[in-house]
Every structure is written in C-alpha cells, then in structure tokens.
Amino acid sequence: MVAHRNIYRGSALAVMGVALLSTTPTFAQETEDDESIVVTAQRNNQSQVSRTGSLGALGEKDAMDTPFSVKSYNAALILNQQPQTLGQVLENDPSIRTSAAFGTPAELFVVRGFNLASDDIAYNGMYGLTPRQLVAPELYDQVQVLNGSNAFLNGAAPGGSGLGGGINLVSKRATDKEISRVTLNYAGTRHFGGAVDVGRRFGTDGEFGVRVNGAIRGGEVAVDDEYRNAKVFGIALDWNSDRARLTVDLAYQRLFVRGLRHKVAISTVIPRVPRGDVNYSQQWQTYEQRDIFGIVGFEYDLADNAEFYASFGARDGMEEGVSLNAVLVTDPVLGTATGNNAQFTPRTDNNEAGQVGFRIRGNSGSISHELNIGGSLSWQVNRNAYQRYGAYVTNIYNPVQVPRPPENAVRGGDLDDPFPVARTRYHSLYVSDTLGFADDRLLLTAGLRYQQIEDRRYAYNQTGAIPPGGLTSRYKAGVTTPVIGLVAKPNERISLYANRIEGLVKGDVAPIDPAIINSGEVFDPYKTTQYEIGGKVIIGGINASIAAYQTKRPNAYSRNISPLPTTGPTRIFVVEGEQRNRGIELAIDGEVAKGLRIISGAAINDAKLTKNANIALDGKKAVGVPDYTLNANVEWDVVPSLTLTGRVIHTGPQMVNQLNTLELKSWTRFDVGARFVTVLGDNPITFRANVDNVFNKRYWAAAFTSFPAFDASLLQGLPRTLKLSVTADF
C-alpha cells in the first residue's frame, strides 16, 4: 500500500477576520484633511490597467510604440477585486477565458483560441520559475498580457503552450511612497484570510528599496466541501546607482486543496447543469503544492545609449496529492457518473533560467536605431511517479462520498523517491533592430531568434531492456523564428501597426495511458505563423485598441485505431492537419467621464480544423474555443468616498467534440460590488464588498479536448460568491 502523508492545513485567521468585519467603528466627523485623504485613497484604487508591458527581447515598452497588443492589470485591480487565483484576475480580459488543466487544480488559459498552460506563465520575464499549477495573485504588482505569438520576444515556452499569447507576472517593488498596508478578507462560505504589504526606500537618495508582502487564507469556498488554503510570502530588494541597478526577488507559495470539483466527462449528450455549489468530488482527493522561487537581476549603463543586463532565476517545486481528471457521466438524465483513474502523484521540479543581453540606441543620419542582442537558457528536471486506483460510482446531481478505492496495477516510478522522468533544455540567441523614421513616427522592427530545444524522457517502469529511469527518447532540434513589425504614428495619440511573428513549442507527447498504442511518444517541435494588423488610440482618458489576426498550428489529438482491434490499445495519438484561428479583438479602458471608469472589450474567434487526413474533421470548429466573448467592467464614484462596481462576462457558444455534434450554449455572468473609503485618525480605511455571479447562474463554462478515454469534458462555472475585505493604510 502507498503511505499517504497527512497534508491537511488549517487557517488561524477566521476568528480575527470575523471580529473585524463585524465591528462598526465610530469615526470622528470628517475634516477637509480627512476628505483629501479619502480622495487620495480612491485615486490609488483607480489605476487598474496600463498599456505597457514586457516584450522580452525588446524590453519594457509602451503599447503605442510596439507592433503588438500588450496591456497590464495592476495591483490596484487585484486589491479591489479580491481574486484568489490568477484566472480570476484575467476574467477582466475579453480575449482570455480560463478553464482547467488535467487532474490537479491547475488553471488553463485560452488566448486567441490556443491553450496557455500555467506551466508557461513567465515571472519577471523568464519561464519555468512561476509556481506550476495555481498562482496566488497577492505577490504581484502587474499581470501583463501579450496577445499573439511571441517566440522571438520570449522564446519558446518550455511547457509546450502559449501559441496564442503570453502572461508575465511582475514582482512588487518599493516605490518612492512608503507603503504600510494590512488587509483582512472573507470569501465563499467560510474562507478567511489576511495580507500584509510593506515597502520602504533607504539611503541618501533612496537608492535602497525593500518590499515585503505576504498573505494567508483558508477555509471552505463557495463550492460545497471544497477547502482551499494558501500561504504566500515575497521579498523584493533593489539598489540603484547612477549607472547600475540590482534586484533580488524571493518568494514562497504553499497551497492546499481538498475536494476540488472536477471536470465532467461526457459521451453523446450534454447533461443539464448541476446546482452551482454542488461538489461531485471526494474528500480523499487532495492536492498540496509548495514552491520556492526567485530571481537576481542586474543592469548596467555602459554609456548614455548602451545598457547591459543579466538575470538568473531558480525554482524548487513540490506537488503531492490524490487527483482525478474528470467524472464520466454514464446516465445524463439521472446524473450517474463514475470516477476512473484517480491517482496519487508525487512530483518535484528543479528549474533554472538565465538571460543576458545588450541594448544599444543610436542614429545613422536621420534614422534612429535600437539594437538588441542577447541570449537565454533554461534547464528543467521533472521527477514524477504515479499510482492509480479503482473506479467508484457517484452522481453529479446528488453526490455521494465513498471510501477511496483500492490501488490497481497501474503505477509508474518510485512513489517514495521519484526519479527524473523528463529533462528539457532550451538555449537561444537573438538579435533585433528597431529603426525609427520621421522622428520615430514610423518604427520598423526586424529580428531573429535561434532556439535549440533538447528533450529527454525516461522510463517510469521496466520497458523491455530499459530499466526504470532509463532513457527512452531524446531529440534535439534547432529552429529559427523571425519577426517583423511596423508601427505608424500619425500623432502621439494614434498608432497603427502590423506584424508577422511565429510561435514555437516543443513537440507534443502522447498521453501515458494503456488505451494509447503510442503512449509516451514524443513528437518534433513545430512552429506557427501569425499575421496581425491593428490600431491603438488615446481619446481623453480612454485607451482603445483593435486587432485582426490569423494564426495556424498543427493539430494534435487522439483517435480510434482503424480497424478497431478487439484487444489491447484502441486509440492512437497523432499530429496531423492544422488548426487555423482568425479573429478580431477590441479593448477599451480608462475614464470615460469624471468618476466613471471602464474596462471592456470583445473578441471574435473563428477557429477551424483544416487539412486533416480525416476528412470528417475538415472545416470543423476547434473544441473549447468560444465563437465570441464580451466583457464590461464599470466603476462609478457616486461620491468621493463611495464607488459602485459592476461587471458582465459573456461567452459565446463553443464546440464540445471534434465532430461538432455537441455544442455548449452561450452564458452570461453578472458581478456587482462597492468600495467605501473613510478615515481613522490620519489613516484611510477601505471597505470592499463584491458578489461574483450575483444571480447564481448555472452554466458549463468551458469545454476541453478529451482525455484519451473520453469523448469530451466540461467545466462547471462557480456559484454566487460573496467577497468582503477591509484594508488599512498606515
């Protein structure tokens, strides 16, 4: 038998949180000084979106100067909306929808119709360092979103996703203004927490900076009997001189989830949606994740127009738990379902990443240049094992708790001391030049990145003459990914752009499953090509942008073997044909009138399968890609101390299976909230109340390409969720 460690974690903040939230303080009558404090506090809560972001090899750029679509969601938005996961931050983006990855509580993002795995979220511009499954957003100052392919800008994402866009998390850092902030919060039915954020600068000219922040929260969320606990801590140090800048970022994150509500696998019928808070998970299904990660960065001005930069980062990660990918509905009318292939999975990851480069600016006659030269490296080692269990029966409408089934014969690796099952190495060199004409009103960027991908796979168990841990496959491939982009700025408030850029991912790996005849086969890396045109405009306090794009990628999926064998594996994993995505995106944010702010937009995506060997798939829509998405987030300052908020999220229909015989209906969710600022002494106190899914809408939020044993999987949307918080700034 496998010995499972008891990894239950509790929260000690519940009593303190209830005491504070249920106490009504008595404030002195406001003075003019109090009113100015309130106004200042509200302004600090308003800067929630900026049109800047990291473009990797090109550095930090303003969106108006780049031939790409980029924006950032800031710490004010995170503080105001009280998200518990990165996906809840990105609910504000009309071009992104959040679904779920395999088995564990990992989030999976759909950007321009392509998956972006949580493994491939960048941290301060580098891959492999962010916690792999769930990301607690309290540690970060910005969540930067780059829509579109980005193999030149950031290099290939080592997790094998990100063809439709990238996400970069930026550490909080000490600012010129002192920060001393304490927040207590509540969410769901019994989920309490608190956070501390302190920032200071020291030295004669403030050359030294320290930012320390952390959060603890835990308890049952809005889904029945789903318990979550999070502990995060981060420290950011920086030093600035006339020419040199040094940064050190260190972070710790520990998450625990018990009773995670699974996806629902189906065959030929989409069942009606269960009650919003029902949980068809088992209480013996748990997951724990612990990550320690950090980055050291250095910049030096070689001259007024030349800069050298280098950074190195590492992550040590641990995961453990008993998970299930989905319950399979066997009777869509009654809701009877079976849990197949639950498994215990101990895992550790050891990742390192580094980059170095030069940026040089100059002029040749009337033409300006910004030259970028550099390279990056990434090493990743995954140690993994698994033990599967027998099936059990439950019901998605009336769930039942059952004992954990006995272990079955399907296991892999060393459960007590997992050995490496995968090693990946990424090396790249890049060069680019941005030429400016007509006083930089016309900017032309051209560049190349050469990338070498090396992937090694090792046997979980004895495979013929190969012992456990022995090398089963290896490939090394070198690929060059170019970029060309053009920006035309008729004036400082209008920017028109076009780009041709490629995406690159390592080859798919056939899922490890006895039903797959080529289980574990590694396919060669492949590229995508994106063409995009767009425009950006600033009108008063409003930023608006529009983009039209087309991207193609090879299509990977599992299908039945033909003719179907009577015994043994029945499916094969193949990479054939293409998925072609065409779309239009519109995004608007800013202050439309005094005291009235919006974050809104829409996206249309036509994602189809083409050039398939199976002609039955040709012209079919891609699974899990909504036809269109709409977002509108509004804030209204009724009076200086009171702000009302509202948000609507609408997702169009999406296909559930590859043959397009099943389709999810469109759904709409409404969120409301309020924020009130007052003064205690000389300190602003902010009270927040938000209700997500205020009408408790039942809906299937997303569809998935299938796990090999199933035809399709669905993710249920969250029920009505109340969130309360109080923040004191000292």
JSON list of C-alpha atoms in Angstrom, two decimals, residues 483-608:
[
{"chain": "A", "resi": 483, "resn": "VAL", "atom": "CA", "xyz": [9.78, 38.70, -36.53]},
{"chain": "A", "resi": 484, "resn": "ILE", "atom": "CA", "xyz": [8.96, 41.80, -38.49]},
{"chain": "A", "resi": 485, "resn": "GLY", "atom": "CA", "xyz": [6.72, 44.56, -37.20]},
{"chain": "A", "resi": 486, "resn": "LEU", "atom": "CA", "xyz": [5.74, 48.06, -38.33]},
{"chain": "A", "resi": 487, "resn": "VAL", "atom": "CA", "xyz": [4.30, 50.96, -36.32]},
{"chain": "A", "resi": 488, "resn": "ALA", "atom": "CA", "xyz": [2.99, 54.17, -37.87]},
{"chain": "A", "resi": 489, "resn": "LYS", "atom": "CA", "xyz": [2.08, 57.08, -35.56]},
{"chain": "A", "resi": 490, "resn": "PRO", "atom": "CA", "xyz": [0.34, 59.97, -37.38]},
{"chain": "A", "resi": 491, "resn": "ASN", "atom": "CA", "xyz": [0.39, 61.72, -33.99]},
{"chain": "A", "resi": 492, "resn": "GLU", "atom": "CA", "xyz": [1.07, 60.87, -30.36]},
{"chain": "A", "resi": 493, "resn": "ARG", "atom": "CA", "xyz": [-2.47, 59.61, -29.79]},
{"chain": "A", "resi": 494, "resn": "ILE", "atom": "CA", "xyz": [-2.84, 57.27, -32.78]},
{"chain": "A", "resi": 495, "resn": "SER", "atom": "CA", "xyz": [-0.75, 54.18, -33.51]},
{"chain": "A", "resi": 496, "resn": "LEU", "atom": "CA", "xyz": [-1.28, 51.78, -36.44]},
{"chain": "A", "resi": 497, "resn": "TYR", "atom": "CA", "xyz": [0.67, 48.52, -36.60]},
{"chain": "A", "resi": 498, "resn": "ALA", "atom": "CA", "xyz": [1.23, 45.23, -38.39]},
{"chain": "A", "resi": 499, "resn": "ASN", "atom": "CA", "xyz": [3.36, 42.19, -37.61]},
{"chain": "A", "resi": 500, "resn": "ARG", "atom": "CA", "xyz": [4.41, 38.80, -38.83]},
{"chain": "A", "resi": 501, "resn": "ILE", "atom": "CA", "xyz": [5.70, 36.66, -35.98]},
{"chain": "A", "resi": 502, "resn": "GLU", "atom": "CA", "xyz": [5.99, 32.96, -35.24]},
{"chain": "A", "resi": 503, "resn": "GLY", "atom": "CA", "xyz": [5.21, 30.70, -32.31]},
{"chain": "A", "resi": 504, "resn": "LEU", "atom": "CA", "xyz": [7.29, 27.70, -31.29]},
{"chain": "A", "resi": 505, "resn": "VAL", "atom": "CA", "xyz": [6.59, 24.82, -28.93]},
{"chain": "A", "resi": 506, "resn": "LYS", "atom": "CA", "xyz": [8.27, 21.54, -28.21]},
{"chain": "A", "resi": 507, "resn": "GLY", "atom": "CA", "xyz": [6.57, 18.53, -29.73]},
{"chain": "A", "resi": 508, "resn": "ASP", "atom": "CA", "xyz": [3.50, 17.02, -28.13]},
{"chain": "A", "resi": 509, "resn": "VAL", "atom": "CA", "xyz": [3.85, 13.89, -26.04]},
{"chain": "A", "resi": 510, "resn": "ALA", "atom": "CA", "xyz": [1.29, 11.10, -26.41]},
{"chain": "A", "resi": 511, "resn": "PRO", "atom": "CA", "xyz": [-0.51, 10.78, -23.04]},
{"chain": "A", "resi": 512, "resn": "ILE", "atom": "CA", "xyz": [0.64, 8.00, -20.73]},
{"chain": "A", "resi": 513, "resn": "ASP", "atom": "CA", "xyz": [-2.35, 5.69, -20.91]},
{"chain": "A", "resi": 514, "resn": "PRO", "atom": "CA", "xyz": [-2.83, 1.99, -21.67]},
{"chain": "A", "resi": 515, "resn": "ALA", "atom": "CA", "xyz": [-5.56, 2.89, -24.18]},
{"chain": "A", "resi": 516, "resn": "ILE", "atom": "CA", "xyz": [-2.99, 4.74, -26.35]},
{"chain": "A", "resi": 517, "resn": "ILE", "atom": "CA", "xyz": [-0.92, 2.48, -28.63]},
{"chain": "A", "resi": 518, "resn": "ASN", "atom": "CA", "xyz": [1.91, 5.04, -28.91]},
{"chain": "A", "resi": 519, "resn": "SER", "atom": "CA", "xyz": [1.72, 6.15, -25.27]},
{"chain": "A", "resi": 520, "resn": "GLY", "atom": "CA", "xyz": [4.70, 8.34, -24.39]},
{"chain": "A", "resi": 521, "resn": "GLU", "atom": "CA", "xyz": [5.80, 9.03, -27.97]},
{"chain": "A", "resi": 522, "resn": "VAL", "atom": "CA", "xyz": [7.50, 12.43, -28.34]},
{"chain": "A", "resi": 523, "resn": "PHE", "atom": "CA", "xyz": [6.82, 14.45, -31.49]},
{"chain": "A", "resi": 524, "resn": "ASP", "atom": "CA", "xyz": [9.13, 17.01, -33.09]},
{"chain": "A", "resi": 525, "resn": "PRO", "atom": "CA", "xyz": [8.82, 20.74, -32.24]},
{"chain": "A", "resi": 526, "resn": "TYR", "atom": "CA", "xyz": [6.60, 22.77, -34.52]},
{"chain": "A", "resi": 527, "resn": "LYS", "atom": "CA", "xyz": [6.07, 26.40, -35.42]},
{"chain": "A", "resi": 528, "resn": "THR", "atom": "CA", "xyz": [3.06, 28.59, -36.06]},
{"chain": "A", "resi": 529, "resn": "THR", "atom": "CA", "xyz": [2.84, 31.73, -38.16]},
{"chain": "A", "resi": 530, "resn": "GLN", "atom": "CA", "xyz": [0.80, 34.76, -37.15]},
{"chain": "A", "resi": 531, "resn": "TYR", "atom": "CA", "xyz": [-0.20, 37.76, -39.25]},
{"chain": "A", "resi": 532, "resn": "GLU", "atom": "CA", "xyz": [-1.75, 40.70, -37.41]},
{"chain": "A", "resi": 533, "resn": "ILE", "atom": "CA", "xyz": [-2.85, 44.26, -38.14]},
{"chain": "A", "resi": 534, "resn": "GLY", "atom": "CA", "xyz": [-4.28, 46.72, -35.65]},
{"chain": "A", "resi": 535, "resn": "GLY", "atom": "CA", "xyz": [-4.58, 50.17, -34.26]},
{"chain": "A", "resi": 536, "resn": "LYS", "atom": "CA", "xyz": [-4.48, 51.98, -30.91]},
{"chain": "A", "resi": 537, "resn": "VAL", "atom": "CA", "xyz": [-5.89, 55.37, -29.98]},
{"chain": "A", "resi": 538, "resn": "ILE", "atom": "CA", "xyz": [-5.98, 57.62, -26.91]},
{"chain": "A", "resi": 539, "resn": "ILE", "atom": "CA", "xyz": [-9.07, 59.81, -26.62]},
{"chain": "A", "resi": 540, "resn": "GLY", "atom": "CA", "xyz": [-9.04, 61.93, -23.48]},
{"chain": "A", "resi": 541, "resn": "GLY", "atom": "CA", "xyz": [-8.67, 59.45, -20.63]},
{"chain": "A", "resi": 542, "resn": "ILE", "atom": "CA", "xyz": [-9.65, 56.45, -22.79]},
{"chain": "A", "resi": 543, "resn": "ASN", "atom": "CA", "xyz": [-7.32, 53.86, -24.34]},
{"chain": "A", "resi": 544, "resn": "ALA", "atom": "CA", "xyz": [-8.78, 51.82, -27.18]},
{"chain": "A", "resi": 545, "resn": "SER", "atom": "CA", "xyz": [-7.30, 49.19, -29.46]},
{"chain": "A", "resi": 546, "resn": "ILE", "atom": "CA", "xyz": [-8.43, 46.88, -32.24]},
{"chain": "A", "resi": 547, "resn": "ALA", "atom": "CA", "xyz": [-6.60, 43.96, -33.83]},
{"chain": "A", "resi": 548, "resn": "ALA", "atom": "CA", "xyz": [-7.27, 41.40, -36.56]},
{"chain": "A", "resi": 549, "resn": "TYR", "atom": "CA", "xyz": [-5.13, 38.27, -36.80]},
{"chain": "A", "resi": 550, "resn": "GLN", "atom": "CA", "xyz": [-4.66, 34.83, -38.29]},
{"chain": "A", "resi": 551, "resn": "THR", "atom": "CA", "xyz": [-2.60, 32.01, -36.75]},
{"chain": "A", "resi": 552, "resn": "LYS", "atom": "CA", "xyz": [-2.11, 28.40, -37.84]},
{"chain": "A", "resi": 553, "resn": "ARG", "atom": "CA", "xyz": [-0.75, 25.46, -35.86]},
{"chain": "A", "resi": 554, "resn": "PRO", "atom": "CA", "xyz": [-0.54, 21.66, -36.32]},
{"chain": "A", "resi": 555, "resn": "ASN", "atom": "CA", "xyz": [-3.43, 19.79, -34.77]},
{"chain": "A", "resi": 556, "resn": "ALA", "atom": "CA", "xyz": [-2.74, 17.10, -32.14]},
{"chain": "A", "resi": 557, "resn": "TYR", "atom": "CA", "xyz": [-5.37, 14.70, -30.83]},
{"chain": "A", "resi": 558, "resn": "SER", "atom": "CA", "xyz": [-6.13, 11.04, -30.08]},
{"chain": "A", "resi": 559, "resn": "ARG", "atom": "CA", "xyz": [-8.37, 8.97, -32.37]},
{"chain": "A", "resi": 560, "resn": "ASN", "atom": "CA", "xyz": [-9.57, 5.40, -32.66]},
{"chain": "A", "resi": 561, "resn": "ILE", "atom": "CA", "xyz": [-7.33, 2.91, -34.41]},
{"chain": "A", "resi": 562, "resn": "SER", "atom": "CA", "xyz": [-8.84, 1.72, -37.67]},
{"chain": "A", "resi": 563, "resn": "PRO", "atom": "CA", "xyz": [-9.82, -1.06, -37.91]},
{"chain": "A", "resi": 564, "resn": "LEU", "atom": "CA", "xyz": [-10.63, -1.12, -34.22]},
{"chain": "A", "resi": 565, "resn": "PRO", "atom": "CA", "xyz": [-8.78, -4.01, -32.51]},
{"chain": "A", "resi": 566, "resn": "THR", "atom": "CA", "xyz": [-10.65, -6.42, -30.26]},
{"chain": "A", "resi": 567, "resn": "THR", "atom": "CA", "xyz": [-7.93, -6.42, -27.60]},
{"chain": "A", "resi": 568, "resn": "GLY", "atom": "CA", "xyz": [-5.16, -4.08, -26.46]},
{"chain": "A", "resi": 569, "resn": "PRO", "atom": "CA", "xyz": [-4.93, -0.33, -27.05]},
{"chain": "A", "resi": 570, "resn": "THR", "atom": "CA", "xyz": [-7.76, 1.16, -29.08]},
{"chain": "A", "resi": 571, "resn": "ARG", "atom": "CA", "xyz": [-6.52, 4.70, -29.72]},
{"chain": "A", "resi": 572, "resn": "ILE", "atom": "CA", "xyz": [-3.52, 6.43, -31.26]},
{"chain": "A", "resi": 573, "resn": "PHE", "atom": "CA", "xyz": [-2.18, 9.93, -30.65]},
{"chain": "A", "resi": 574, "resn": "VAL", "atom": "CA", "xyz": [-1.42, 11.81, -33.88]},
{"chain": "A", "resi": 575, "resn": "VAL", "atom": "CA", "xyz": [-0.23, 15.23, -35.05]},
{"chain": "A", "resi": 576, "resn": "GLU", "atom": "CA", "xyz": [-1.87, 15.94, -38.38]},
{"chain": "A", "resi": 577, "resn": "GLY", "atom": "CA", "xyz": [-3.70, 18.73, -40.16]},
{"chain": "A", "resi": 578, "resn": "GLU", "atom": "CA", "xyz": [-3.97, 22.29, -38.86]},
{"chain": "A", "resi": 579, "resn": "GLN", "atom": "CA", "xyz": [-5.98, 24.46, -36.53]},
{"chain": "A", "resi": 580, "resn": "ARG", "atom": "CA", "xyz": [-6.47, 27.87, -38.16]},
{"chain": "A", "resi": 581, "resn": "ASN", "atom": "CA", "xyz": [-7.61, 30.72, -35.93]},
{"chain": "A", "resi": 582, "resn": "ARG", "atom": "CA", "xyz": [-8.84, 34.03, -37.32]},
{"chain": "A", "resi": 583, "resn": "GLY", "atom": "CA", "xyz": [-10.14, 36.74, -35.10]},
{"chain": "A", "resi": 584, "resn": "ILE", "atom": "CA", "xyz": [-10.83, 40.35, -34.23]},
{"chain": "A", "resi": 585, "resn": "GLU", "atom": "CA", "xyz": [-10.26, 41.90, -30.78]},
{"chain": "A", "resi": 586, "resn": "LEU", "atom": "CA", "xyz": [-11.46, 45.21, -29.37]},
{"chain": "A", "resi": 587, "resn": "ALA", "atom": "CA", "xyz": [-10.36, 46.54, -25.97]},
{"chain": "A", "resi": 588, "resn": "ILE", "atom": "CA", "xyz": [-11.29, 49.81, -24.20]},
{"chain": "A", "resi": 589, "resn": "ASP", "atom": "CA", "xyz": [-10.25, 51.05, -20.78]},
{"chain": "A", "resi": 590, "resn": "GLY", "atom": "CA", "xyz": [-9.97, 54.33, -18.92]},
{"chain": "A", "resi": 591, "resn": "GLU", "atom": "CA", "xyz": [-12.12, 57.17, -17.55]},
{"chain": "A", "resi": 592, "resn": "VAL", "atom": "CA", "xyz": [-15.00, 57.98, -19.90]},
{"chain": "A", "resi": 593, "resn": "ALA", "atom": "CA", "xyz": [-16.23, 60.79, -17.64]},
{"chain": "A", "resi": 594, "resn": "LYS", "atom": "CA", "xyz": [-15.19, 62.17, -14.30]},
{"chain": "A", "resi": 595, "resn": "GLY", "atom": "CA", "xyz": [-15.69, 59.40, -11.77]},
{"chain": "A", "resi": 596, "resn": "LEU", "atom": "CA", "xyz": [-16.80, 56.82, -14.38]},
{"chain": "A", "resi": 597, "resn": "ARG", "atom": "CA", "xyz": [-14.25, 54.18, -15.49]},
{"chain": "A", "resi": 598, "resn": "ILE", "atom": "CA", "xyz": [-14.49, 51.12, -17.70]},
{"chain": "A", "resi": 599, "resn": "ILE", "atom": "CA", "xyz": [-12.53, 48.01, -18.63]},
{"chain": "A", "resi": 600, "resn": "SER", "atom": "CA", "xyz": [-14.30, 46.42, -21.57]},
{"chain": "A", "resi": 601, "resn": "GLY", "atom": "CA", "xyz": [-13.92, 44.74, -24.91]},
{"chain": "A", "resi": 602, "resn": "ALA", "atom": "CA", "xyz": [-14.95, 41.98, -27.27]},
{"chain": "A", "resi": 603, "resn": "ALA", "atom": "CA", "xyz": [-13.31, 39.22, -29.26]},
{"chain": "A", "resi": 604, "resn": "ILE", "atom": "CA", "xyz": [-14.47, 37.15, -32.23]},
{"chain": "A", "resi": 605, "resn": "ASN", "atom": "CA", "xyz": [-12.59, 33.93, -32.98]},
{"chain": "A", "resi": 606, "resn": "ASP", "atom": "CA", "xyz": [-13.12, 31.66, -35.96]},
{"chain": "A", "resi": 607, "resn": "ALA", "atom": "CA", "xyz": [-11.09, 28.56, -35.06]},
{"chain": "A", "resi": 608, "resn": "LYS", "atom": "CA", "xyz": [-11.32, 25.71, -37.57]}
]
